[in-house]
Amino acid sequence: MTFDIDMIREVYNRYPERVAAAREAVGKPLTLAEKILYTHLWEGNASEAFGRGTSYVDFAPDRVAMQDATAQMALLQFMQAGKDKVAVPSTAHADHLIQARIGADKDLQEGINKNNEVFNFLSSVCNKYGIGFWKPGAGIIHQVVLENYAFPGGMMIGTDSHTVNAGGLGMVAIGVGGADAVDVMAGMPWELKFPKLIGVKLTGRLNGWTAPKDVILKVAGILTVKGGTGAIVEYFGEGAESMSATGKGTICNMGAEIGATTSTFGYDDSMRRYLAATGRKDVVDAADKVAEHLTGDAEVYANPEQYFDQVIEINLDELTPHLNGPFTPDLATPVAEMKKKAAANDWPTDIEWALIGSCTNSSYEDLTRAASIVADAVEKGIAPKAILGINPGSEQVRYTAERDGLMDTFNKLEGTRIFTNACGPCIGQWAREGAEKQEKNSIVHSFNRNFAKRADGNPNTHAFVTSPEMVAAIAISGKLDFNPVTDTLTNANGDEVMLAEPTGHELPSAGFAVEDNGYQAPAEDGSGINVVVASDSQRLQLLAPFTPWDGKNIDGAKLLIKALGKCTTDHISMAGPWLRYRGHLDNISNNCLIGAVNAYTEATNAVTNQLDGSVDEVPNVARAYKAADVPTIVVGDHNYGEGSSREHAAMEPRHLGVRAVIVKSFARIHETNLKKQGMLGLTFDNEADYDLILADDTFNFTDLADFAPGKQLNLEVVHADGSTDNIKLNHTYNAQQIDWFKAGSALNLITMQNNA
Ligand code: MIC
Ligand code: SF4
């Protein structure tokens, strides 16, 4: 059965007319990304061409997905919006809160016991408001979406930055903060700055040890963590068509790591095969009727330079396996060069743990390719030097893999641990023994992110991202710099042997199977369902609206922290142990900016309270300013807020009295999250002004009354010696976003409009 097939057919019915209107408005052949964007305009048929990177446009996404760690806040906000039911098909997925420790069954039970209150809350809110709920153990949101909901040419948003994974089935799927999801679920338009377009032409064909993961590891090396900001990446060419849909998903998934708004691929046979194998032949039939519209125009792919803002070409025949890291996903090293580079940088090369999983690489194909390496090693009598840990992407993948003997194969390798179908170590839900000793070490994994502390909480763990087949090879060799193309291993007989190249199955030859997929359909009529949040709960807290702007300039503000260098959402609102407070704003605010590096001392979680000169943890100092009614600001470097979609990174500072975040540049989702929560997210007009800001400065906004689109704001910086600097701040607020600021938050505005 296909979920929401009628909605999908309707989308396709509109396609020919809407694409024709877009073609006329734009006046030239269209990329796939443009077709999807223009067929999802809130206004209906396009009547004008939008400026890439400049126009704010209202869209009407087809669906919404949320995961447990962000859904709590999204749904707490939705409950305030005063609606009976969600306006578009929506789902929530319990995947982030389950820890990997012993193995699947025990960990899942423990996860349920520990998070019962939150799961019950999610299950009842979903039931009440018409939202599908995927229970703990059902799988990772993005794999479940790919298997059940994604469809070529569709548009969705999701409260998780890796929502972009659905580009593997030709969607425009975009990660957003919960407040954006609330707009769409409440039946309102969703606004996005019309993206720029990057074209990636793939020639040749993957071979040997090279996997789809290497395409995105290579692209990340070229574009860096900022290079995709504000852009949709569209892949095309024979190389694209020769890859599986889940392989395409891997590539789109990690587009989040280059800051891309999303990534996508044109509709092709790999998608037909995947849709059919996952029980959605009806989607294939419907898509085939409009197939010409579900890919870019031939002229575009023939002369990409004329249609994309930037074009990259990668020859898959020549692409080699890569390892990206440590600490940042764009530091790309070809496996063949790792020996030299690891030595030069003093990266530990002994590996104790190698992990396969996450929404990036946990498909059936991924498991078969990794299993082929494991089977080869077992057959050749090579004992593994590291522990291999595996989190399957979904119950459907796990069940099928088990039926097809893949789990047996993995289990034949000494020490292998199969964890729950969940995020697990990818988001710090990993009780890694000994991590508390904080020893310098390296791990490899097939995930997407490798920021400091992310997997095991140890700041000295050097994490490298690579393909599942390379993870398996490195688990067996125990060496980060092992190159399976050239290096040998010693087996039990003392012979020098080589690992065979990976082989795999794109799809299970006997079809996918599952006994209980873990889905809970919502009640037809949810009006009688009562959602309870205990007033003394430590995990959940009903939200109180943020205070509206008082119409005055912000005066006498103090600096909470000036962050140095990389300040991702993991630095602003850490995950791991803090995931337990994702539904309780006051409690989770105790992690606010604790990972950010203080620019004056290079210490983390230690800032000076200018009211009494004491040095304390960031959240404590923020609370002290708040209690004294002193507004605060945060200053940051480039790409501030990179990484996750978690709006906690905006709500916590807001809750603790921070009024403005002033940085050299922002990551897209975080900038929007700040705006939505009624904060000032501003950038230095002159980046060098970052250096002017001193720890004991006082800040006065002098022209907030004139806050208007396209107009700079002035900030008076009063230094302790009485001297002043006036600095110019840029912003990207449009008129509506300024209204959010004035109302105190976007949600306040919706509620006001509902009550009007
Ligand atoms: C992540 O990969 O960082 C997460 C956890 O999936 C986040 C969402 C979150 O913080 O809950 C994301 O990428 O958006
Ligand atoms: Fe989960 Fe990791 Fe994927 Fe985020 S990146 S959704 S934590 S598996």
PDB file of C-alpha atoms and ligand atoms in Angstrom, residues 67-71 96 141-142 158-163 175-176 256-257 359 423 426-427 448-449 451 454 569-570 573 575 579 582 643-648 669, ligand 1:
ATOM      1  CA  GLN A  67      12.016  13.075  14.218  1.00  0.00           C
ATOM      2  CA  ASP A  68      11.563  12.578  17.951  1.00  0.00           C
ATOM      3  CA  ALA A  69      14.311  14.957  19.054  1.00  0.00           C
ATOM      4  CA  THR A  70      12.877  17.886  17.092  1.00  0.00           C
ATOM      5  CA  ALA A  71       9.223  16.825  16.900  1.00  0.00           C
ATOM      6  CA  HIS A  96      17.128   9.706  17.957  1.00  0.00           C
ATOM      7  CA  ILE A 141      13.441   8.927   9.731  1.00  0.00           C
ATOM      8  CA  HIS A 142      15.152   9.414   6.368  1.00  0.00           C
ATOM      9  CA  GLY A 158      11.389  17.936   7.617  1.00  0.00           C
ATOM     10  CA  THR A 159      12.613  19.007  11.019  1.00  0.00           C
ATOM     11  CA  ASP A 160      16.006  17.497  10.505  1.00  0.00           C
ATOM     12  CA  SER A 161      18.815  18.693   8.298  1.00  0.00           C
ATOM     13  CA  HIS A 162      19.147  15.322   6.565  1.00  0.00           C
ATOM     14  CA  THR A 163      15.599  15.457   5.244  1.00  0.00           C
ATOM     15  CA  GLY A 175      15.527  20.501   6.398  1.00  0.00           C
ATOM     16  CA  VAL A 176      13.899  23.178   8.539  1.00  0.00           C
ATOM     17  CA  ALA A 256      23.616  18.914   4.288  1.00  0.00           C
ATOM     18  CA  GLU A 257      27.323  18.863   5.128  1.00  0.00           C
ATOM     19  CA  CYS A 359      20.448   7.762   7.628  1.00  0.00           C
ATOM     20  CA  CYS A 423      20.468   6.911  14.896  1.00  0.00           C
ATOM     21  CA  CYS A 426      25.615   9.040  14.872  1.00  0.00           C
ATOM     22  CA  ILE A 427      24.059  11.417  17.346  1.00  0.00           C
ATOM     23  CA  ASN A 448      27.640  12.146   7.673  1.00  0.00           C
ATOM     24  CA  ARG A 449      28.877  14.319  10.535  1.00  0.00           C
ATOM     25  CA  PHE A 451      32.199  17.206  14.609  1.00  0.00           C
ATOM     26  CA  ARG A 454      29.613  13.957  18.310  1.00  0.00           C
ATOM     27  CA  THR A 569      24.582  23.640  16.381  1.00  0.00           C
ATOM     28  CA  ASP A 570      26.398  20.899  18.312  1.00  0.00           C
ATOM     29  CA  SER A 573      23.000  23.010  21.801  1.00  0.00           C
ATOM     30  CA  ALA A 575      22.987  16.476  21.447  1.00  0.00           C
ATOM     31  CA  LEU A 579      18.625  14.919  23.814  1.00  0.00           C
ATOM     32  CA  ARG A 582      14.520  18.369  23.816  1.00  0.00           C
ATOM     33  CA  GLY A 643      24.883  21.437  11.081  1.00  0.00           C
ATOM     34  CA  SER A 644      21.566  20.536  12.551  1.00  0.00           C
ATOM     35  CA  SER A 645      18.094  21.970  12.118  1.00  0.00           C
ATOM     36  CA  ARG A 646      17.470  21.917  15.878  1.00  0.00           C
ATOM     37  CA  GLU A 647      15.662  25.131  16.746  1.00  0.00           C
ATOM     38  CA  HIS A 648      16.749  24.701  20.353  1.00  0.00           C
ATOM     39  CA  ILE A 669      18.528  26.824   8.735  1.00  0.00           C
TER      40      ILE A 669
HETATM   41  C1  MIC B   1      21.759  15.589  13.462  1.00  0.00           C
HETATM   42  O1  MIC B   1      22.109  14.787  12.623  1.00  0.00           O
HETATM   43  O2  MIC B   1      22.517  16.457  13.931  1.00  0.00           O
HETATM   44  C2  MIC B   1      20.338  15.559  13.900  1.00  0.00           C
HETATM   45  C3  MIC B   1      20.321  15.112  15.288  1.00  0.00           C
HETATM   46  O3  MIC B   1      19.628  14.619  13.133  1.00  0.00           O
HETATM   47  C4  MIC B   1      19.778  16.942  13.719  1.00  0.00           C
HETATM   48  C5  MIC B   1      18.477  17.158  14.290  1.00  0.00           C
HETATM   49  C6  MIC B   1      18.503  17.351  15.744  1.00  0.00           C
HETATM   50  O4  MIC B   1      19.365  18.045  16.256  1.00  0.00           O
HETATM   51  O5  MIC B   1      17.595  16.849  16.362  1.00  0.00           O
HETATM   52  C7  MIC B   1      19.740  17.490  12.316  1.00  0.00           C
HETATM   53  O6  MIC B   1      20.611  17.158  11.553  1.00  0.00           O
HETATM   54  O7  MIC B   1      18.903  18.335  12.006  1.00  0.00           O
END
